Amino acid sequence: MTRPHQLPRAEFDALATGGGGPSSIRHLVTTNHSKHLALLRAVLDSADAQPEAQGPLSHVSVAWELLVEVQRARPDVVDRLLRHPVVGIWVVHALRRLRRTAVDPAPLWVTLGYLHCVAAAAAIHAGLRFALDVPLVDGTVTLPTIGLARIDGERRRWGIATVSGGHGGLRVRGATGTVRVEGDLTADAEGWCATRRLRVPAVDLLLDDLDPFRGFGERLPPARLDGDEVARWQNCLTRTWTLLTEHHAATADALATGLTVLVPRLPSGRFQPYSASAQDAFGCVALSLPSSAVDFAATLVHEFQHSKLCALLDLVELHRDDHSGRRFYAPWRDDPRPFGGLLHGSYSFVGVAGFWRVQRRVDNTPLAHFEFAHWREQTRRATRTLGEASNLTSLGRRFVAAMSEQLSAWCAEPVPADSLSAARLAAADHHATWRLRHLRPDPLHVALLADAWLTSVPRPLHPEPRPTMVPAAEVPDDPTPRMTLTRTMLADPDQFAAIRDDPRIIPGTTDADIALVAGDVSAAARGYLELVRDASDDACAWAGLGRALHAKPAGAALLHRPELVKAVYRKVLRSSGSAPDPIRLAAWIGVT
């Protein structure tokens, strides 16, 4: 009889503070394995009920029978493959396709046939003699955790090939050719791309540039790294692991227990690294090659926190579903987030704040102090919002309280004044920009204030109606560059000087942005005033003006209720044909 998974209370509490040692991570890994098995059973049952879904490929039960055979001989092989994060992505996607809640350019039989690929890979790992038909996609056959065979001359988008193996080799036979690999399957050969691995002490990671399901929901073609690129990944991971083991030993132990796959991706843009994780891919992180060991470590911490919380939520309920459609301000995002997204982000950035808390003692640089100050305060703000929610369960309240207590203790730790000031101004800047993009003040209240301004009467003092959130408001692909500029100035003054000479290096950067981050608030205010007058709907310019004037009454209004100032400005301009002075108007509106 199977027993339900149980997480000891002490380990739950350790996870809630952003930590959790190897024992806690092993609980999550085991839970995730059980989840994969249950989902696989659901796929098999659903496929049985839809025989037409099999297409020209043999029934999924044939692949299952081969897995059972491998299980008898080498249970460790099957366990390892069914724990593989990409298998988790596939099994969820396959079930959704069977239930007609997901789309894919591939025929359904090709999607289901990934199980045949998994079974073939398991048999190869176990050294069994076998032969099994598998899907052929654009002339390639994927064998998860082993590699990819490419058959020359195959021009069909979807087809079938036969994989056979035994005694340490494999053969992949298609209609137009055969790929044979004898002996070492970890080395590339003609028609064969071996799965890359990155190794550091106590850790062996797959560097997956081949599997179609590594894209967390989007089917990706192979994107083979060359040898030099793999060497750069290995070098960066080696330096990162040295940093982690020497200065973040508990984090290194947790990652060594749960992290298994890295997926190389391209950066989102210059100065915009890419990173992601997925609910159904525990232990997998997709990321662009980091620029330093510190960035690599911080990214792994960030994304592994998401993996931990996803696995924990399979064990316990922290919050009930919120069907109201409410959205919240998340200090790390430019779009409003649902409650679950805010919880996930908060947990992730508790880990990030904890990383920088230690790293700043190692580096003692302005940037490290800035990152710690920024993330501890931004995340504490988010956990306060979470703590006020009525849909937390009792365990959810305990979880959020533990995060909040941890952050409150960190917020009492001293930070150099310059870094602390920069962090607080960056936080105010982000919040003001978000409000300008997503909050709309009451139109009647805006009209009342505009009329009062135009008739030179005192500002009405009756209560201001709550603004309306517009979650679907457009968010630009390139958010305000001021955070990137701030980090560059703190980390690399020479690079900042180069950007100052040529702002085009960071798209969207204005002279006012450069002046603001450099500390010339007078020049920044003049520049933002010009931008506001030229384009009165420019959210970045309004928020930048508020940051430049932060020590003055007008700045307080522009940072705390910028959407109201902007709306009244535009109303006055439309009504009178003459633009008011934005600074005088903001000071007149005030913060109460």
Coordinates of C-alpha atoms in Angstrom, one line a residue, residues 268-272 332-335 429-430 433-434 437-438 474-485 487 506-510 513 538-540:
S268 CA 16.5 38.7 -24.2
G269 CA 18.6 41.6 -25.4
R270 CA 21.8 43.5 -24.6
F271 CA 22.0 44.0 -20.8
Q272 CA 18.9 41.7 -20.6
W332 CA 10.2 42.7 -9.9
R333 CA 7.7 42.8 -12.7
D334 CA 6.3 45.5 -15.1
D335 CA 2.9 43.9 -15.3
D429 CA 11.0 54.7 -9.6
H430 CA 9.8 51.3 -10.5
T433 CA 6.3 53.7 -13.5
W434 CA 4.1 50.8 -12.8
R437 CA 1.1 52.2 -16.8
H438 CA -1.6 50.3 -14.9
E474 CA 0.6 47.8 -22.8
V475 CA 4.0 47.1 -21.2
P476 CA 6.9 47.9 -23.5
D477 CA 9.4 45.1 -24.4
D478 CA 12.2 47.4 -23.0
P479 CA 11.3 48.7 -19.6
T480 CA 12.9 51.9 -18.2
P481 CA 16.7 51.6 -18.6
R482 CA 17.3 53.4 -15.3
M483 CA 17.8 50.1 -13.3
T484 CA 20.3 48.9 -15.8
L485 CA 22.1 52.2 -15.7
R487 CA 23.7 48.7 -11.8
I506 CA 21.2 50.8 -24.0
P507 CA 18.1 51.3 -26.2
G508 CA 15.6 53.8 -24.9
T509 CA 18.2 55.7 -22.8
T510 CA 17.8 59.5 -22.7
D513 CA 18.3 59.1 -17.6
D538 CA 5.5 59.0 -21.4
A539 CA 5.4 57.0 -18.1
C540 CA 9.2 56.8 -17.9

